[in-house]
XYZ file of N, CA and C in Angstrom:
255
model
N -4.092 -1.393 13.614
C -3.218 -0.718 14.545
C -2.854 -1.669 15.688
N -3.802 -2.499 16.078
C -3.518 -3.466 17.144
C -2.367 -4.382 16.729
N -2.392 -4.808 15.484
C -1.341 -5.696 14.996
C 0.012 -4.976 14.995
N 0.012 -3.744 14.540
C 1.244 -2.966 14.496
C 1.805 -2.725 15.895
N 0.943 -2.426 16.853
C 1.391 -2.145 18.216
C 1.610 -3.412 19.043
N 0.978 -4.505 18.612
C 1.134 -5.760 19.338
C 0.320 -5.827 20.619
N -0.732 -5.018 20.719
C -1.606 -5.031 21.896
C -3.054 -4.885 21.444
N -3.962 -5.322 22.285
C -5.390 -5.117 22.014
C -5.760 -3.706 22.457
N -6.401 -2.978 21.559
C -6.865 -1.632 21.895
C -8.344 -1.632 22.279
N -9.046 -2.640 21.798
C -10.483 -2.752 22.060
C -10.774 -4.153 22.558
N -11.529 -4.224 23.642
C -11.991 -5.516 24.158
C -13.385 -5.751 23.605
N -13.535 -6.830 22.871
C -14.812 -7.150 22.240
C -15.434 -8.355 22.942
N -16.640 -8.155 23.432
C -17.381 -9.241 24.068
C -18.792 -9.194 23.494
N -19.142 -10.204 22.727
C -20.464 -10.218 22.104
C -20.637 -9.013 21.208
N -21.673 -8.243 21.510
C -21.972 -7.056 20.705
C -21.396 -5.774 21.309
N -20.659 -5.886 22.378
C -20.108 -4.693 23.025
C -18.605 -4.598 22.764
N -18.149 -3.389 22.776
C -16.720 -3.130 22.603
C -16.338 -1.984 23.535
N -15.238 -2.187 24.236
C -14.728 -1.168 25.161
C -13.227 -1.040 24.958
N -12.698 0.145 25.222
C -11.241 0.282 25.098
C -10.533 -0.528 26.181
N -9.466 -1.176 25.786
C -8.633 -1.878 26.763
C -7.804 -0.830 27.501
N -6.957 -1.282 28.422
C -6.074 -0.342 29.124
C -5.171 0.372 28.122
N -4.660 -0.367 27.139
C -3.821 0.252 26.100
C -4.657 1.207 25.252
N -5.910 0.852 24.979
C -6.800 1.720 24.217
C -7.074 3.030 24.934
N -7.272 2.950 26.238
C -7.481 4.163 27.042
C -6.234 5.044 26.974
N -5.072 4.416 27.055
C -3.800 5.163 26.958
C -3.692 5.871 25.608
N -4.084 5.179 24.543
C -4.035 5.785 23.214
C -5.022 6.944 23.095
N -6.194 6.807 23.694
C -7.194 7.875 23.643
C -6.695 9.170 24.273
N -5.811 9.065 25.252
C -5.221 10.257 25.875
C -4.500 11.102 24.821
N -3.930 10.450 23.819
C -3.140 11.134 22.783
C -3.940 11.418 21.515
N -5.161 10.934 21.428
C -5.943 11.007 20.189
C -6.156 12.436 19.692
N -6.444 13.370 20.573
C -6.663 14.759 20.157
C -5.433 15.364 19.512
N -4.274 15.127 20.121
C -3.028 15.665 19.563
C -2.677 14.983 18.240
N -2.958 13.689 18.149
C -2.692 12.960 16.905
C -3.562 13.521 15.785
N -4.835 13.739 16.082
C -5.746 14.284 15.066
C -5.332 15.692 14.643
N -4.970 16.541 15.605
C -4.554 17.907 15.291
C -3.294 17.913 14.431
N -2.316 17.088 14.783
C -1.074 17.020 14.006
C -1.333 16.494 12.600
N -2.222 15.520 12.482
C -2.569 14.984 11.163
C -3.239 16.051 10.313
N -4.174 16.797 10.886
C -4.850 17.870 10.148
C -3.882 18.953 9.707
N -2.936 19.313 10.555
C -1.937 20.318 10.191
C -1.069 19.831 9.041
N -0.675 18.576 9.087
C 0.140 18.015 8.008
C -0.631 17.992 6.695
N -1.902 17.630 6.744
C -2.734 17.595 5.534
C -2.873 18.997 4.943
N -3.106 19.994 5.782
C -3.224 21.374 5.310
C -1.927 21.860 4.672
N -0.795 21.526 5.285
C 0.502 21.952 4.752
C 0.754 21.347 3.377
N 0.443 20.088 3.218
C 0.666 19.415 1.940
C -0.367 19.871 0.905
N -1.585 20.163 1.330
C -2.639 20.595 0.411
C -2.269 21.894 -0.294
N -1.519 22.764 0.362
C -1.103 24.018 -0.286
C -0.262 23.727 -1.516
N 0.512 22.661 -1.490
C 1.300 22.282 -2.667
C 0.381 21.803 -3.788
N -0.620 21.023 -3.452
C -1.549 20.496 -4.456
C -2.357 21.613 -5.097
N -2.679 22.649 -4.338
C -3.463 23.766 -4.861
C -2.597 24.734 -5.658
N -1.295 24.528 -5.645
C -0.412 25.411 -6.391
C -0.088 26.703 -5.676
N -0.331 26.757 -4.378
C -0.078 27.976 -3.615
C 1.404 28.138 -3.320
N 2.108 27.039 -3.181
C 3.529 27.087 -2.865
C 4.347 26.623 -4.060
N 5.536 27.114 -4.135
C 6.430 26.689 -5.196
C 6.917 27.886 -5.998
N 7.792 27.616 -6.921
C 8.395 28.670 -7.723
C 8.233 28.340 -9.192
N 7.894 29.344 -9.955
C 7.814 29.217 -11.403
C 8.768 30.237 -11.994
N 9.598 29.779 -12.912
C 10.524 30.694 -13.588
C 10.152 30.765 -15.055
N 10.054 31.973 -15.555
C 9.767 32.186 -16.958
C 10.988 32.821 -17.597
N 11.335 32.338 -18.748
C 12.474 32.901 -19.457
C 12.076 33.286 -20.866
N 12.731 34.284 -21.405
C 12.451 34.717 -22.773
C 13.710 35.335 -23.357
N 13.758 35.384 -24.651
C 14.892 36.029 -25.310
C 14.807 37.538 -25.146
N 15.908 38.204 -25.321
C 15.971 39.651 -25.109
C 15.043 40.412 -26.044
N 14.825 39.918 -27.257
C 13.983 40.663 -28.193
C 12.499 40.569 -27.848
N 12.070 39.479 -27.253
C 10.659 39.300 -26.899
C 10.344 39.770 -25.477
N 11.324 39.913 -24.640
C 11.094 40.217 -23.221
C 10.242 41.462 -22.992
N 10.537 42.605 -23.612
C 9.744 43.804 -23.306
C 8.252 43.637 -23.609
N 7.889 43.125 -24.774
C 6.476 43.016 -25.114
C 5.803 41.901 -24.314
N 6.492 40.815 -24.082
C 5.933 39.700 -23.337
C 5.680 40.097 -21.885
N 6.656 40.714 -21.261
C 6.531 41.080 -19.844
C 5.458 42.132 -19.620
N 5.317 43.062 -20.564
C 4.284 44.099 -20.412
C 2.894 43.477 -20.369
N 2.675 42.419 -21.148
C 1.356 41.780 -21.183
C 1.179 40.795 -20.033
N 2.189 40.013 -19.722
C 2.050 38.908 -18.763
C 2.175 39.334 -17.312
N 3.052 40.257 -17.019
C 3.329 40.570 -15.613
C 2.100 41.069 -14.863
N 1.292 41.998 -15.424
C 0.104 42.437 -14.658
C -0.859 41.293 -14.364
N -0.998 40.366 -15.296
C -1.899 39.232 -15.097
C -1.371 38.324 -13.995
N -0.094 37.975 -14.078
C 0.467 37.055 -13.086
C 0.572 37.696 -11.714
N 0.904 38.974 -11.644
C 1.018 39.601 -10.325
C -0.349 39.769 -9.666
N -1.412 39.893 -10.449
C -2.760 39.959 -9.870
C -3.188 38.589 -9.360
N -2.855 37.555 -10.105
C -3.231 36.190 -9.699
C -2.386 35.683 -8.544
N -1.129 36.108 -8.505
C -0.195 35.649 -7.472
C 0.457 36.871 -6.828
N -0.211 37.500 -5.855
C 0.283 38.752 -5.287
C 1.648 38.692 -4.616
N 2.122 37.525 -4.263
C 3.439 37.432 -3.627
C 4.540 37.185 -4.644
N 4.224 37.281 -5.933
C 5.231 37.019 -6.962
C 6.238 38.149 -7.025
N 7.410 37.833 -7.498
C 8.475 38.829 -7.651
C 9.083 38.702 -9.030
N 9.766 39.736 -9.462
C 10.474 39.671 -10.742
C 11.932 40.015 -10.497
N 12.762 39.531 -11.399
C 14.200 39.833 -11.322
C 14.675 40.307 -12.654
């Protein structure tokens, strides 16, 4: 990050390390950065878990009645926000 920003964030002397003036400035924003990162991770994780998105199922007219009678109760129980058209 120091290279990207072009400033020293940590002053290293021997075995000790302290935040530089720029490091102290960055620490002021650290809580908000962490919170925003966590929110972004949670939002994207819903996609990975399959919670968000749309699935469309299609069938021919002759199979639709028997197929839908068996499948719809299962899918609507697993995905309570599902809809049919």
